[in-house]
PDB file of C-alpha atoms in Angstrom:
ATOM      1  CA  MET A   1     -19.080  11.045   1.230  1.00  0.00           C
ATOM      2  CA  ASN A   2     -19.706  10.056  -2.380  1.00  0.00           C
ATOM      3  CA  HIS A   3     -20.031   6.249  -2.601  1.00  0.00           C
ATOM      4  CA  ALA A   4     -18.975   6.406  -6.257  1.00  0.00           C
ATOM      5  CA  ASP A   5     -15.503   7.425  -5.062  1.00  0.00           C
ATOM      6  CA  TRP A   6     -15.172   3.915  -3.604  1.00  0.00           C
ATOM      7  CA  THR A   7     -15.378   2.405  -7.104  1.00  0.00           C
ATOM      8  CA  ARG A   8     -12.898   4.695  -8.897  1.00  0.00           C
ATOM      9  CA  VAL A   9      -9.116   4.686  -8.674  1.00  0.00           C
ATOM     10  CA  PRO A  10      -8.041   8.341  -8.404  1.00  0.00           C
ATOM     11  CA  THR A  11      -4.872   9.828  -9.838  1.00  0.00           C
ATOM     12  CA  LEU A  12      -2.867  11.344  -6.966  1.00  0.00           C
ATOM     13  CA  THR A  13       0.032  13.679  -7.756  1.00  0.00           C
ATOM     14  CA  GLY A  14       2.830  14.948  -5.540  1.00  0.00           C
ATOM     15  CA  THR A  15       6.394  16.200  -5.898  1.00  0.00           C
ATOM     16  CA  HIS A  16       8.222  12.877  -5.500  1.00  0.00           C
ATOM     17  CA  ALA A  17       5.535  10.473  -6.692  1.00  0.00           C
ATOM     18  CA  ARG A  18       2.411  10.094  -8.793  1.00  0.00           C
ATOM     19  CA  LEU A  19      -0.196   7.371  -8.395  1.00  0.00           C
ATOM     20  CA  GLU A  20      -2.314   6.285 -11.351  1.00  0.00           C
ATOM     21  CA  PRO A  21      -4.863   3.502 -11.846  1.00  0.00           C
ATOM     22  CA  LEU A  22      -3.071   0.205 -12.489  1.00  0.00           C
ATOM     23  CA  GLN A  23      -3.394  -1.078 -16.069  1.00  0.00           C
ATOM     24  CA  MET A  24      -2.117  -4.025 -18.090  1.00  0.00           C
ATOM     25  CA  SER A  25       0.140  -1.624 -19.978  1.00  0.00           C
ATOM     26  CA  HIS A  26       2.158  -1.137 -16.783  1.00  0.00           C
ATOM     27  CA  ILE A  27       3.418  -4.736 -16.642  1.00  0.00           C
ATOM     28  CA  ASP A  28       6.768  -4.119 -18.364  1.00  0.00           C
ATOM     29  CA  GLY A  29       7.423  -1.072 -16.186  1.00  0.00           C
ATOM     30  CA  LEU A  30       6.708  -3.084 -13.046  1.00  0.00           C
ATOM     31  CA  ARG A  31       9.062  -5.825 -14.217  1.00  0.00           C
ATOM     32  CA  GLY A  32      11.730  -3.163 -14.693  1.00  0.00           C
ATOM     33  CA  ALA A  33      11.106  -1.803 -11.200  1.00  0.00           C
ATOM     34  CA  LEU A  34      11.689  -5.277  -9.738  1.00  0.00           C
ATOM     35  CA  GLY A  35      15.234  -5.274 -11.062  1.00  0.00           C
ATOM     36  CA  GLU A  36      17.002  -8.419  -9.903  1.00  0.00           C
ATOM     37  CA  GLY A  37      13.884  -9.420  -7.996  1.00  0.00           C
ATOM     38  CA  ALA A  38      15.335  -9.468  -4.469  1.00  0.00           C
ATOM     39  CA  LEU A  39      11.953  -8.495  -3.028  1.00  0.00           C
ATOM     40  CA  SER A  40      10.170 -11.399  -4.693  1.00  0.00           C
ATOM     41  CA  ARG A  41      12.631 -13.835  -3.089  1.00  0.00           C
ATOM     42  CA  LEU A  42      11.485 -12.873   0.417  1.00  0.00           C
ATOM     43  CA  TRP A  43       9.327 -15.856   1.359  1.00  0.00           C
ATOM     44  CA  TYR A  44       6.955 -13.879   3.597  1.00  0.00           C
ATOM     45  CA  THR A  45       5.949 -11.195   1.035  1.00  0.00           C
ATOM     46  CA  GLN A  46       3.358 -11.050  -1.749  1.00  0.00           C
ATOM     47  CA  VAL A  47       5.784  -9.474  -4.252  1.00  0.00           C
ATOM     48  CA  PRO A  48       5.668 -11.351  -7.584  1.00  0.00           C
ATOM     49  CA  ASP A  49       8.688 -12.314  -9.633  1.00  0.00           C
ATOM     50  CA  ALA A  50       9.010 -11.077 -13.227  1.00  0.00           C
ATOM     51  CA  LYS A  51       7.403 -14.235 -14.681  1.00  0.00           C
ATOM     52  CA  ALA A  52       4.340 -13.860 -12.470  1.00  0.00           C
ATOM     53  CA  MET A  53       3.836 -10.118 -13.090  1.00  0.00           C
ATOM     54  CA  THR A  54       1.145 -10.555 -15.762  1.00  0.00           C
ATOM     55  CA  CYS A  55      -0.907 -12.815 -13.484  1.00  0.00           C
ATOM     56  CA  TYR A  56      -0.329 -10.430 -10.565  1.00  0.00           C
ATOM     57  CA  VAL A  57      -1.705  -7.441 -12.491  1.00  0.00           C
ATOM     58  CA  GLN A  58      -4.567  -9.470 -13.984  1.00  0.00           C
ATOM     59  CA  ALA A  59      -5.592 -10.639 -10.503  1.00  0.00           C
ATOM     60  CA  ALA A  60      -5.509  -7.076  -9.159  1.00  0.00           C
ATOM     61  CA  LEU A  61      -7.671  -5.816 -12.031  1.00  0.00           C
ATOM     62  CA  GLN A  62     -10.101  -8.707 -11.593  1.00  0.00           C
ATOM     63  CA  ALA A  63     -10.403  -7.881  -7.890  1.00  0.00           C
ATOM     64  CA  GLN A  64     -11.020  -4.256  -8.862  1.00  0.00           C
ATOM     65  CA  ALA A  65     -13.787  -5.320 -11.254  1.00  0.00           C
ATOM     66  CA  GLU A  66     -15.360  -7.240  -8.349  1.00  0.00           C
ATOM     67  CA  GLY A  67     -15.256  -4.122  -6.155  1.00  0.00           C
ATOM     68  CA  LYS A  68     -12.671  -5.553  -3.782  1.00  0.00           C
ATOM     69  CA  VAL A  69      -9.641  -3.325  -4.392  1.00  0.00           C
ATOM     70  CA  LEU A  70      -8.489  -0.035  -5.909  1.00  0.00           C
ATOM     71  CA  PRO A  71      -4.986  -0.689  -7.328  1.00  0.00           C
ATOM     72  CA  PHE A  72      -2.365   1.914  -8.212  1.00  0.00           C
ATOM     73  CA  VAL A  73       0.903   2.030 -10.094  1.00  0.00           C
ATOM     74  CA  VAL A  74       3.544   4.358  -8.601  1.00  0.00           C
ATOM     75  CA  PHE A  75       5.695   6.684 -10.723  1.00  0.00           C
ATOM     76  CA  ASP A  76       8.681   8.654  -9.440  1.00  0.00           C
ATOM     77  CA  ALA A  77       9.524  12.282 -10.258  1.00  0.00           C
ATOM     78  CA  ASN A  78      11.279  11.120 -13.447  1.00  0.00           C
ATOM     79  CA  ASP A  79       8.053   9.524 -14.708  1.00  0.00           C
ATOM     80  CA  GLN A  80       9.451   6.015 -14.212  1.00  0.00           C
ATOM     81  CA  ILE A  81       7.328   3.190 -12.823  1.00  0.00           C
ATOM     82  CA  VAL A  82       8.832   2.287  -9.446  1.00  0.00           C
ATOM     83  CA  GLY A  83       6.198   0.133  -7.746  1.00  0.00           C
ATOM     84  CA  THR A  84       2.596  -0.504  -6.893  1.00  0.00           C
ATOM     85  CA  THR A  85       0.163  -0.235  -3.994  1.00  0.00           C
ATOM     86  CA  ARG A  86      -3.579  -0.537  -3.426  1.00  0.00           C
ATOM     87  CA  TYR A  87      -6.582   0.087  -1.243  1.00  0.00           C
ATOM     88  CA  TYR A  88      -8.277  -3.189  -0.249  1.00  0.00           C
ATOM     89  CA  ASP A  89     -10.859  -4.552   2.189  1.00  0.00           C
ATOM     90  CA  LEU A  90     -13.090  -1.655   1.148  1.00  0.00           C
ATOM     91  CA  GLN A  91     -15.923  -1.011   3.618  1.00  0.00           C
ATOM     92  CA  PRO A  92     -17.679   2.221   2.595  1.00  0.00           C
ATOM     93  CA  ASP A  93     -20.516   1.669   5.064  1.00  0.00           C
ATOM     94  CA  VAL A  94     -18.138   2.037   8.043  1.00  0.00           C
ATOM     95  CA  PRO A  95     -16.219   3.727   6.269  1.00  0.00           C
ATOM     96  CA  ARG A  96     -12.879   1.901   6.502  1.00  0.00           C
ATOM     97  CA  LEU A  97     -10.226   0.463   4.197  1.00  0.00           C
ATOM     98  CA  SER A  98      -6.766  -1.071   4.222  1.00  0.00           C
ATOM     99  CA  ILE A  99      -3.604   0.019   2.423  1.00  0.00           C
ATOM    100  CA  GLY A 100      -1.179  -2.655   1.307  1.00  0.00           C
ATOM    101  CA  TYR A 101       0.260  -4.885  -1.417  1.00  0.00           C
ATOM    102  CA  THR A 102       2.903  -2.158  -1.573  1.00  0.00           C
ATOM    103  CA  TRP A 103       6.347  -2.659  -3.026  1.00  0.00           C
ATOM    104  CA  TYR A 104       8.959  -0.403  -4.618  1.00  0.00           C
ATOM    105  CA  GLY A 105      12.102  -0.917  -6.657  1.00  0.00           C
ATOM    106  CA  GLU A 106      15.385  -0.541  -4.812  1.00  0.00           C
ATOM    107  CA  SER A 107      16.122   2.791  -6.531  1.00  0.00           C
ATOM    108  CA  VAL A 108      13.413   4.596  -4.534  1.00  0.00           C
ATOM    109  CA  GLN A 109      13.512   2.738  -1.236  1.00  0.00           C
ATOM    110  CA  ARG A 110      14.288   5.089   1.679  1.00  0.00           C
ATOM    111  CA  THR A 111      13.486   8.121  -0.497  1.00  0.00           C
ATOM    112  CA  GLY A 112      10.572  10.555  -0.388  1.00  0.00           C
ATOM    113  CA  VAL A 113       8.494   8.306  -2.667  1.00  0.00           C
ATOM    114  CA  ASN A 114       7.053   6.104   0.084  1.00  0.00           C
ATOM    115  CA  SER A 115       6.373   8.973   2.502  1.00  0.00           C
ATOM    116  CA  GLU A 116       4.584  10.964  -0.195  1.00  0.00           C
ATOM    117  CA  THR A 117       2.695   7.939  -1.492  1.00  0.00           C
ATOM    118  CA  LYS A 118       1.391   7.182   1.998  1.00  0.00           C
ATOM    119  CA  LEU A 119       0.584  10.865   2.579  1.00  0.00           C
ATOM    120  CA  MET A 120      -1.485  11.001  -0.621  1.00  0.00           C
ATOM    121  CA  LEU A 121      -3.245   7.691   0.035  1.00  0.00           C
ATOM    122  CA  LEU A 122      -4.087   8.609   3.621  1.00  0.00           C
ATOM    123  CA  SER A 123      -5.191  12.131   2.669  1.00  0.00           C
ATOM    124  CA  HIS A 124      -7.584  10.704   0.076  1.00  0.00           C
ATOM    125  CA  ALA A 125      -8.861   8.081   2.521  1.00  0.00           C
ATOM    126  CA  PHE A 126      -9.524  10.470   5.415  1.00  0.00           C
ATOM    127  CA  GLU A 127     -10.389  13.683   3.576  1.00  0.00           C
ATOM    128  CA  ARG A 128     -12.201  12.451   0.451  1.00  0.00           C
ATOM    129  CA  LEU A 129     -13.558   9.051   1.496  1.00  0.00           C
ATOM    130  CA  GLU A 130     -14.091  10.241   5.101  1.00  0.00           C
ATOM    131  CA  CYS A 131     -12.710   7.041   6.621  1.00  0.00           C
ATOM    132  CA  LEU A 132     -12.981   6.427  10.338  1.00  0.00           C
ATOM    133  CA  SER A 133      -9.882   4.253  10.193  1.00  0.00           C
ATOM    134  CA  VAL A 134      -7.230   2.987   7.800  1.00  0.00           C
ATOM    135  CA  VAL A 135      -5.622  -0.399   8.414  1.00  0.00           C
ATOM    136  CA  PHE A 136      -2.194  -1.849   7.564  1.00  0.00           C
ATOM    137  CA  GLU A 137      -1.374  -5.564   7.768  1.00  0.00           C
ATOM    138  CA  THR A 138       1.918  -7.424   7.451  1.00  0.00           C
ATOM    139  CA  SER A 139       3.496 -10.770   8.243  1.00  0.00           C
ATOM    140  CA  TRP A 140       5.013 -11.195  11.683  1.00  0.00           C
ATOM    141  CA  PHE A 141       8.300 -11.991   9.935  1.00  0.00           C
ATOM    142  CA  ASN A 142       8.314  -8.834   7.822  1.00  0.00           C
ATOM    143  CA  PHE A 143      10.239  -6.776  10.358  1.00  0.00           C
ATOM    144  CA  THR A 144      11.120  -4.115   7.777  1.00  0.00           C
ATOM    145  CA  SER A 145       7.457  -3.549   6.964  1.00  0.00           C
ATOM    146  CA  ARG A 146       6.446  -3.525  10.623  1.00  0.00           C
ATOM    147  CA  THR A 147       9.029  -0.833  11.377  1.00  0.00           C
ATOM    148  CA  ALA A 148       8.017   1.227   8.327  1.00  0.00           C
ATOM    149  CA  ILE A 149       4.315   1.117   9.243  1.00  0.00           C
ATOM    150  CA  ALA A 150       5.050   2.209  12.812  1.00  0.00           C
ATOM    151  CA  ARG A 151       7.197   5.075  11.483  1.00  0.00           C
ATOM    152  CA  LEU A 152       4.148   6.377   9.619  1.00  0.00           C
ATOM    153  CA  GLY A 153       2.477   6.960  12.960  1.00  0.00           C
ATOM    154  CA  ALA A 154       0.168   3.924  12.851  1.00  0.00           C
ATOM    155  CA  LYS A 155      -0.538   2.109  16.131  1.00  0.00           C
ATOM    156  CA  GLN A 156      -0.232  -1.651  16.470  1.00  0.00           C
ATOM    157  CA  ASP A 157      -3.658  -3.110  17.303  1.00  0.00           C
ATOM    158  CA  GLY A 158      -2.571  -6.705  17.750  1.00  0.00           C
ATOM    159  CA  VAL A 159      -1.546  -9.970  16.123  1.00  0.00           C
ATOM    160  CA  LEU A 160      -3.959 -12.387  14.453  1.00  0.00           C
ATOM    161  CA  ARG A 161      -2.453 -15.851  14.850  1.00  0.00           C
ATOM    162  CA  ASN A 162      -2.629 -18.209  11.838  1.00  0.00           C
ATOM    163  CA  HIS A 163      -4.635 -15.497  10.104  1.00  0.00           C
ATOM    164  CA  ARG A 164      -3.601 -16.252   6.505  1.00  0.00           C
ATOM    165  CA  ARG A 165      -0.983 -18.241   4.632  1.00  0.00           C
ATOM    166  CA  HIS A 166       2.323 -17.049   3.268  1.00  0.00           C
ATOM    167  CA  PRO A 167       2.921 -17.572  -0.472  1.00  0.00           C
ATOM    168  CA  ASP A 168       4.741 -20.827   0.336  1.00  0.00           C
ATOM    169  CA  GLY A 169       1.701 -22.150   2.221  1.00  0.00           C
ATOM    170  CA  THR A 170       2.999 -21.779   5.766  1.00  0.00           C
ATOM    171  CA  PRO A 171       0.581 -20.214   8.289  1.00  0.00           C
ATOM    172  CA  ARG A 172       0.969 -16.447   8.690  1.00  0.00           C
ATOM    173  CA  ASP A 173       0.572 -14.481  11.886  1.00  0.00           C
ATOM    174  CA  THR A 174      -0.659 -11.063  10.755  1.00  0.00           C
ATOM    175  CA  VAL A 175       0.362  -7.906  12.612  1.00  0.00           C
ATOM    176  CA  ILE A 176      -2.451  -5.324  12.433  1.00  0.00           C
ATOM    177  CA  PHE A 177      -1.863  -1.574  12.596  1.00  0.00           C
ATOM    178  CA  SER A 178      -4.308   1.293  12.175  1.00  0.00           C
ATOM    179  CA  ILE A 179      -4.693   5.047  12.056  1.00  0.00           C
ATOM    180  CA  ILE A 180      -8.035   6.467  13.169  1.00  0.00           C
ATOM    181  CA  ASP A 181      -9.652   9.719  12.098  1.00  0.00           C
ATOM    182  CA  ALA A 182      -8.870  11.485  15.390  1.00  0.00           C
ATOM    183  CA  GLU A 183      -5.155  10.809  14.835  1.00  0.00           C
ATOM    184  CA  TRP A 184      -5.050  11.863  11.200  1.00  0.00           C
ATOM    185  CA  GLN A 185      -3.989  15.499  11.588  1.00  0.00           C
ATOM    186  CA  GLY A 186      -1.036  14.532  13.765  1.00  0.00           C
ATOM    187  CA  VAL A 187       0.006  11.754  11.391  1.00  0.00           C
ATOM    188  CA  LYS A 188      -0.371  14.124   8.451  1.00  0.00           C
ATOM    189  CA  ARG A 189       1.920  16.670  10.083  1.00  0.00           C
ATOM    190  CA  HIS A 190       4.444  13.918  10.862  1.00  0.00           C
ATOM    191  CA  LEU A 191       4.445  12.637   7.261  1.00  0.00           C
ATOM    192  CA  GLN A 192       4.775  16.152   5.870  1.00  0.00           C
ATOM    193  CA  HIS A 193       7.783  16.735   8.159  1.00  0.00           C
ATOM    194  CA  ARG A 194       9.397  13.511   6.929  1.00  0.00           C
ATOM    195  CA  LEU A 195       8.698  14.518   3.353  1.00  0.00           C
ATOM    196  CA  ASP A 196      10.244  17.955   3.875  1.00  0.00           C
ATOM    197  CA  SER A 197      13.441  16.261   5.025  1.00  0.00           C
ATOM    198  CA  HIS A 198      13.757  14.669   1.570  1.00  0.00           C
ATOM    199  CA  ALA A 199      13.391  18.026  -0.226  1.00  0.00           C
TER     200      ALA A 199
END
């Protein structure tokens, strides 16, 4: 494992999606991906509204500068910005990380973009960064996210009660999922099969 890889945001390219390092120049594209902003109106998510997008990107880049996250912007096959995601809770000495802060515009939801994005992120985490485990977290009330994470092949580890706060300040129970290195090849085959179904 090269520890320098834990400080650089890679560019990851597939058929349905491409991930690039998040930059300030992506703000307008991310606002466009939000569309009417239905996602940002879900009280239990961390999705910003259009007015807060500049602060959202600035905060992500500041966290990157502090070595806390590796943020990506997501493009579709038509070279349009359709969302964002990131690695966070980076622990190279384990090694372990989390994948989250993920959201996509409605135009690519339930398409091959998410499956391929997760396949690329997990491949980089397990095969380049040599992670022992990759973690996913979501609010107890985000049933859509919980179902999507389980469909990836991640196992639910448990629920941390009053673990964080939702954007509106209410206490958040966090549902924790993970994939460990011994499971990776099976999960990889599963994700590739799902991706093939979108071809």
